[in-house]
Amino acid sequence: VLLLFFFSSCENDIAVVNSVTLANAIIQPTESSKNVEFLYSDSARVKSKLKAPVIDHFLGKKPYYEMPKGMDILFFDRKGKEQSKLTANYGIGYEIDNRMNTMEAKGNVIVVNLKGDQLNTEHLTWNSLTKKVYTDEFVKITTKDEVIWGNGLEANEDFSEYEIKHVKGTIAVKDAGRK
C-alpha cells in the first residue's frame, strides 16, 4: 500500500510545471556586447554615436537594447560637427523595424550643448523620429549666466533650443534701457 501511495503521488501536470518555470524565468539577452560603439545615420550622414561598456540586445514582441552600465551619446550636425553630448548611468533603446526609435536615459543624466549649457536630470527620453528629447521630471539647466530649475523639459535633439516646463529659479532678463 505504501508503494502504491508513493507512485501515485509523483504525478505532475506539465502545464503547471511550465507555468511555474516561465514565471520564475530570468529574461536573458539574445546578444551581449562589451565596449560598443553604435552609429546612427540618416541619408548616409552620421547623426549620433553611442558608446557603452555593455549593450544587451533582447528580442521578442518588442525588441530593445539595454545599456546597464551607462552610455555616452554624441549628436552631430549635417556637416559632422559635434553639437551635444549626453551621458547617463543607464540606457534603454526600443527598436521598431530594425531601427532604434526611442531611447531612455536614466540616472545622473547630463546633456551639454555647443554653447556649454548643461542639463541635469534623472530621466530623459529621445525620439529619433521627432528629433526631440523630453522629460516630465525635475531638470536643472546651468548656463554661463544663470541656473534654471523646473519640472519637465522639451528640446531639440542637439539641445540648442529647449523649453522648461514649470520653471523655478532666477532668470536673468536684460533691460533694453540698461547697459
PDB file of C-alpha atoms in Angstrom:
ATOM      1  CA  VAL A   1       0.000   0.000   0.000  1.00  0.00           C
ATOM      2  CA  LEU A   2       2.848   2.372   0.831  1.00  0.00           C
ATOM      3  CA  LEU A   3       4.495   1.677  -2.525  1.00  0.00           C
ATOM      4  CA  LEU A   4       1.205   2.354  -4.361  1.00  0.00           C
ATOM      5  CA  PHE A   5       0.813   5.692  -2.500  1.00  0.00           C
ATOM      6  CA  PHE A   6       4.385   6.724  -3.409  1.00  0.00           C
ATOM      7  CA  PHE A   7       3.946   6.147  -7.165  1.00  0.00           C
ATOM      8  CA  SER A   8       0.528   7.774  -7.330  1.00  0.00           C
ATOM      9  CA  SER A   9       1.732  10.995  -5.629  1.00  0.00           C
ATOM     10  CA  CYS A  10       4.608  11.650  -8.088  1.00  0.00           C
ATOM     11  CA  GLU A  11       2.463  12.785 -10.987  1.00  0.00           C
ATOM     12  CA  ASN A  12       2.870  16.394 -12.261  1.00  0.00           C
ATOM     13  CA  ASP A  13       0.698  18.301 -14.675  1.00  0.00           C
ATOM     14  CA  ILE A  14       3.019  19.576 -17.437  1.00  0.00           C
ATOM     15  CA  ALA A  15       1.005  22.815 -17.815  1.00  0.00           C
ATOM     16  CA  VAL A  16       1.526  23.592 -14.109  1.00  0.00           C
ATOM     17  CA  VAL A  17       5.250  22.831 -14.352  1.00  0.00           C
ATOM     18  CA  ASN A  18       5.634  25.062 -17.432  1.00  0.00           C
ATOM     19  CA  SER A  19       3.746  27.954 -15.859  1.00  0.00           C
ATOM     20  CA  VAL A  20       5.899  27.821 -12.712  1.00  0.00           C
ATOM     21  CA  THR A  21       9.083  27.575 -14.780  1.00  0.00           C
ATOM     22  CA  LEU A  22       8.131  30.519 -17.016  1.00  0.00           C
ATOM     23  CA  ALA A  23       7.012  32.652 -14.065  1.00  0.00           C
ATOM     24  CA  ASN A  24      10.398  32.209 -12.386  1.00  0.00           C
ATOM     25  CA  ALA A  25      12.485  32.502 -15.568  1.00  0.00           C
ATOM     26  CA  ILE A  26      15.022  35.296 -15.804  1.00  0.00           C
ATOM     27  CA  ILE A  27      14.938  37.040 -19.146  1.00  0.00           C
ATOM     28  CA  GLN A  28      18.337  36.706 -20.766  1.00  0.00           C
ATOM     29  CA  PRO A  29      19.641  38.837 -23.641  1.00  0.00           C
ATOM     30  CA  THR A  30      19.854  37.282 -27.081  1.00  0.00           C
ATOM     31  CA  GLU A  31      23.159  39.102 -27.623  1.00  0.00           C
ATOM     32  CA  SER A  32      25.535  40.838 -25.242  1.00  0.00           C
ATOM     33  CA  SER A  33      28.468  43.002 -26.319  1.00  0.00           C
ATOM     34  CA  LYS A  34      31.198  44.868 -24.472  1.00  0.00           C
ATOM     35  CA  ASN A  35      32.855  48.204 -25.299  1.00  0.00           C
ATOM     36  CA  VAL A  36      30.402  49.003 -28.080  1.00  0.00           C
ATOM     37  CA  GLU A  37      30.282  51.951 -30.446  1.00  0.00           C
ATOM     38  CA  PHE A  38      26.936  52.219 -32.249  1.00  0.00           C
ATOM     39  CA  LEU A  39      26.468  54.736 -35.110  1.00  0.00           C
ATOM     40  CA  TYR A  40      23.045  56.086 -36.062  1.00  0.00           C
ATOM     41  CA  SER A  41      22.884  57.525 -39.563  1.00  0.00           C
ATOM     42  CA  ASP A  42      20.229  59.002 -41.782  1.00  0.00           C
ATOM     43  CA  SER A  43      20.680  59.550 -45.528  1.00  0.00           C
ATOM     44  CA  ALA A  44      24.347  58.428 -45.282  1.00  0.00           C
ATOM     45  CA  ARG A  45      25.141  61.035 -42.604  1.00  0.00           C
ATOM     46  CA  VAL A  46      26.139  60.084 -39.077  1.00  0.00           C
ATOM     47  CA  LYS A  47      23.621  61.722 -36.743  1.00  0.00           C
ATOM     48  CA  SER A  48      24.795  60.256 -33.441  1.00  0.00           C
ATOM     49  CA  LYS A  49      27.360  57.926 -31.925  1.00  0.00           C
ATOM     50  CA  LEU A  50      26.565  55.844 -28.847  1.00  0.00           C
ATOM     51  CA  LYS A  51      29.315  54.328 -26.709  1.00  0.00           C
ATOM     52  CA  ALA A  52      28.583  51.870 -23.919  1.00  0.00           C
ATOM     53  CA  PRO A  53      30.657  49.446 -21.842  1.00  0.00           C
ATOM     54  CA  VAL A  54      27.882  46.827 -22.217  1.00  0.00           C
ATOM     55  CA  ILE A  55      24.926  46.556 -24.578  1.00  0.00           C
ATOM     56  CA  ASP A  56      22.430  43.726 -24.203  1.00  0.00           C
ATOM     57  CA  HIS A  57      20.011  43.033 -27.056  1.00  0.00           C
ATOM     58  CA  PHE A  58      16.655  41.434 -26.252  1.00  0.00           C
ATOM     59  CA  LEU A  59      14.387  40.019 -28.946  1.00  0.00           C
ATOM     60  CA  GLY A  60      10.690  39.330 -28.740  1.00  0.00           C
ATOM     61  CA  LYS A  61       7.473  41.187 -29.491  1.00  0.00           C
ATOM     62  CA  LYS A  62       9.139  44.485 -28.541  1.00  0.00           C
ATOM     63  CA  PRO A  63      12.902  44.205 -29.191  1.00  0.00           C
ATOM     64  CA  TYR A  64      15.146  46.530 -27.215  1.00  0.00           C
ATOM     65  CA  TYR A  65      18.747  47.332 -26.336  1.00  0.00           C
ATOM     66  CA  GLU A  66      19.782  47.848 -22.744  1.00  0.00           C
ATOM     67  CA  MET A  67      22.911  49.667 -21.525  1.00  0.00           C
ATOM     68  CA  PRO A  68      23.017  48.619 -17.855  1.00  0.00           C
ATOM     69  CA  LYS A  69      26.453  50.151 -17.178  1.00  0.00           C
ATOM     70  CA  GLY A  70      25.778  53.549 -18.700  1.00  0.00           C
ATOM     71  CA  MET A  71      26.265  55.263 -22.035  1.00  0.00           C
ATOM     72  CA  ASP A  72      27.617  58.322 -23.820  1.00  0.00           C
ATOM     73  CA  ILE A  73      25.946  59.703 -26.935  1.00  0.00           C
ATOM     74  CA  LEU A  74      27.379  62.355 -29.236  1.00  0.00           C
ATOM     75  CA  PHE A  75      24.977  64.209 -31.565  1.00  0.00           C
ATOM     76  CA  PHE A  76      26.292  65.662 -34.837  1.00  0.00           C
ATOM     77  CA  ASP A  77      25.055  68.328 -37.254  1.00  0.00           C
ATOM     78  CA  ARG A  78      24.730  67.895 -41.050  1.00  0.00           C
ATOM     79  CA  LYS A  79      28.446  68.608 -41.503  1.00  0.00           C
ATOM     80  CA  GLY A  80      29.516  66.028 -38.926  1.00  0.00           C
ATOM     81  CA  LYS A  81      30.375  68.593 -36.248  1.00  0.00           C
ATOM     82  CA  GLU A  82      29.597  67.609 -32.644  1.00  0.00           C
ATOM     83  CA  GLN A  83      26.589  69.537 -31.322  1.00  0.00           C
ATOM     84  CA  SER A  84      25.874  67.977 -27.942  1.00  0.00           C
ATOM     85  CA  LYS A  85      26.795  65.135 -25.634  1.00  0.00           C
ATOM     86  CA  LEU A  86      24.573  63.018 -23.393  1.00  0.00           C
ATOM     87  CA  THR A  87      25.822  60.779 -20.582  1.00  0.00           C
ATOM     88  CA  ALA A  88      23.774  58.581 -18.250  1.00  0.00           C
ATOM     89  CA  ASN A  89      24.200  55.715 -15.797  1.00  0.00           C
ATOM     90  CA  TYR A  90      21.651  53.546 -17.645  1.00  0.00           C
ATOM     91  CA  GLY A  91      20.033  53.472 -21.059  1.00  0.00           C
ATOM     92  CA  ILE A  92      17.389  51.522 -22.904  1.00  0.00           C
ATOM     93  CA  GLY A  93      16.535  51.815 -26.595  1.00  0.00           C
ATOM     94  CA  TYR A  94      13.385  50.471 -28.198  1.00  0.00           C
ATOM     95  CA  GLU A  95      13.624  49.033 -31.688  1.00  0.00           C
ATOM     96  CA  ILE A  96      10.956  49.192 -34.389  1.00  0.00           C
ATOM     97  CA  ASP A  97      11.628  47.768 -37.874  1.00  0.00           C
ATOM     98  CA  ASN A  98      15.297  47.101 -37.011  1.00  0.00           C
ATOM     99  CA  ARG A  99      15.802  50.747 -36.059  1.00  0.00           C
ATOM    100  CA  MET A 100      16.187  52.296 -32.615  1.00  0.00           C
ATOM    101  CA  ASN A 101      13.355  54.839 -32.497  1.00  0.00           C
ATOM    102  CA  THR A 102      13.136  55.765 -28.831  1.00  0.00           C
ATOM    103  CA  MET A 103      15.798  55.791 -26.169  1.00  0.00           C
ATOM    104  CA  GLU A 104      15.553  56.485 -22.456  1.00  0.00           C
ATOM    105  CA  ALA A 105      18.472  57.697 -20.349  1.00  0.00           C
ATOM    106  CA  LYS A 106      18.226  57.244 -16.588  1.00  0.00           C
ATOM    107  CA  GLY A 107      20.362  58.059 -13.558  1.00  0.00           C
ATOM    108  CA  ASN A 108      22.605  61.127 -13.468  1.00  0.00           C
ATOM    109  CA  VAL A 109      21.654  62.222 -16.988  1.00  0.00           C
ATOM    110  CA  ILE A 110      23.821  65.100 -18.238  1.00  0.00           C
ATOM    111  CA  VAL A 111      23.480  66.852 -21.587  1.00  0.00           C
ATOM    112  CA  VAL A 112      25.933  69.557 -22.679  1.00  0.00           C
ATOM    113  CA  ASN A 113      25.395  71.555 -25.868  1.00  0.00           C
ATOM    114  CA  LEU A 114      27.738  73.506 -28.130  1.00  0.00           C
ATOM    115  CA  LYS A 115      27.206  76.742 -26.123  1.00  0.00           C
ATOM    116  CA  GLY A 116      28.179  74.965 -22.894  1.00  0.00           C
ATOM    117  CA  ASP A 117      24.647  74.901 -21.451  1.00  0.00           C
ATOM    118  CA  GLN A 118      24.289  71.863 -19.210  1.00  0.00           C
ATOM    119  CA  LEU A 119      21.113  69.913 -18.425  1.00  0.00           C
ATOM    120  CA  ASN A 120      20.958  67.666 -15.361  1.00  0.00           C
ATOM    121  CA  THR A 121      18.038  65.311 -14.739  1.00  0.00           C
ATOM    122  CA  GLU A 122      17.330  61.727 -13.695  1.00  0.00           C
ATOM    123  CA  HIS A 123      15.291  60.665 -16.726  1.00  0.00           C
ATOM    124  CA  LEU A 124      15.286  61.812 -20.341  1.00  0.00           C
ATOM    125  CA  THR A 125      13.677  60.330 -23.467  1.00  0.00           C
ATOM    126  CA  TRP A 126      14.963  60.801 -27.020  1.00  0.00           C
ATOM    127  CA  ASN A 127      12.685  60.191 -30.007  1.00  0.00           C
ATOM    128  CA  SER A 128      14.700  59.810 -33.227  1.00  0.00           C
ATOM    129  CA  LEU A 129      11.600  60.283 -35.409  1.00  0.00           C
ATOM    130  CA  THR A 130      10.606  63.666 -33.938  1.00  0.00           C
ATOM    131  CA  LYS A 131      14.258  64.573 -33.173  1.00  0.00           C
ATOM    132  CA  LYS A 132      13.180  65.719 -29.698  1.00  0.00           C
ATOM    133  CA  VAL A 133      14.283  64.982 -26.146  1.00  0.00           C
ATOM    134  CA  TYR A 134      11.859  65.362 -23.263  1.00  0.00           C
ATOM    135  CA  THR A 135      11.120  64.623 -19.631  1.00  0.00           C
ATOM    136  CA  ASP A 136       8.405  65.336 -17.073  1.00  0.00           C
ATOM    137  CA  GLU A 137      10.867  65.088 -14.189  1.00  0.00           C
ATOM    138  CA  PHE A 138      12.956  67.672 -12.339  1.00  0.00           C
ATOM    139  CA  VAL A 139      15.539  69.441 -14.512  1.00  0.00           C
ATOM    140  CA  LYS A 140      18.376  71.859 -13.827  1.00  0.00           C
ATOM    141  CA  ILE A 141      19.963  73.877 -16.616  1.00  0.00           C
ATOM    142  CA  THR A 142      23.188  75.736 -15.997  1.00  0.00           C
ATOM    143  CA  THR A 143      24.282  78.396 -18.492  1.00  0.00           C
ATOM    144  CA  LYS A 144      27.080  80.964 -18.367  1.00  0.00           C
ATOM    145  CA  ASP A 145      24.740  83.484 -16.725  1.00  0.00           C
ATOM    146  CA  GLU A 146      22.110  81.555 -14.783  1.00  0.00           C
ATOM    147  CA  VAL A 147      20.802  78.373 -13.215  1.00  0.00           C
ATOM    148  CA  ILE A 148      17.219  77.416 -14.022  1.00  0.00           C
ATOM    149  CA  TRP A 149      15.155  74.657 -12.390  1.00  0.00           C
ATOM    150  CA  GLY A 150      11.876  73.197 -13.436  1.00  0.00           C
ATOM    151  CA  ASN A 151       9.717  70.134 -13.752  1.00  0.00           C
ATOM    152  CA  GLY A 152       9.620  68.984 -17.337  1.00  0.00           C
ATOM    153  CA  LEU A 153      11.520  69.884 -20.477  1.00  0.00           C
ATOM    154  CA  GLU A 154      11.266  69.557 -24.239  1.00  0.00           C
ATOM    155  CA  ALA A 155      14.231  70.235 -26.516  1.00  0.00           C
ATOM    156  CA  ASN A 156      15.555  69.509 -29.960  1.00  0.00           C
ATOM    157  CA  GLU A 157      17.997  66.598 -30.065  1.00  0.00           C
ATOM    158  CA  ASP A 158      21.118  68.760 -30.141  1.00  0.00           C
ATOM    159  CA  PHE A 159      19.857  70.729 -27.107  1.00  0.00           C
ATOM    160  CA  SER A 160      20.414  74.062 -28.869  1.00  0.00           C
ATOM    161  CA  GLU A 161      16.809  75.058 -28.167  1.00  0.00           C
ATOM    162  CA  TYR A 162      14.809  73.988 -25.138  1.00  0.00           C
ATOM    163  CA  GLU A 163      11.686  74.822 -23.198  1.00  0.00           C
ATOM    164  CA  ILE A 164      11.445  74.190 -19.466  1.00  0.00           C
ATOM    165  CA  LYS A 165       8.004  73.414 -18.104  1.00  0.00           C
ATOM    166  CA  HIS A 166       7.037  74.739 -14.649  1.00  0.00           C
ATOM    167  CA  VAL A 167      10.108  76.978 -14.300  1.00  0.00           C
ATOM    168  CA  LYS A 168      11.642  77.711 -10.901  1.00  0.00           C
ATOM    169  CA  GLY A 169      14.731  79.748 -10.073  1.00  0.00           C
ATOM    170  CA  THR A 170      16.303  83.022 -11.080  1.00  0.00           C
ATOM    171  CA  ILE A 171      16.382  84.034 -14.721  1.00  0.00           C
ATOM    172  CA  ALA A 172      18.497  86.948 -15.959  1.00  0.00           C
ATOM    173  CA  VAL A 173      16.497  89.427 -18.049  1.00  0.00           C
ATOM    174  CA  LYS A 174      18.264  92.186 -19.988  1.00  0.00           C
ATOM    175  CA  ASP A 175      16.713  95.644 -19.742  1.00  0.00           C
ATOM    176  CA  ALA A 176      16.767  97.492 -23.089  1.00  0.00           C
ATOM    177  CA  GLY A 177      17.499 100.805 -21.312  1.00  0.00           C
ATOM    178  CA  ARG A 178      20.468  99.482 -19.295  1.00  0.00           C
ATOM    179  CA  LYS A 179      23.956  98.570 -20.361  1.00  0.00           C
TER     180      LYS A 179
END
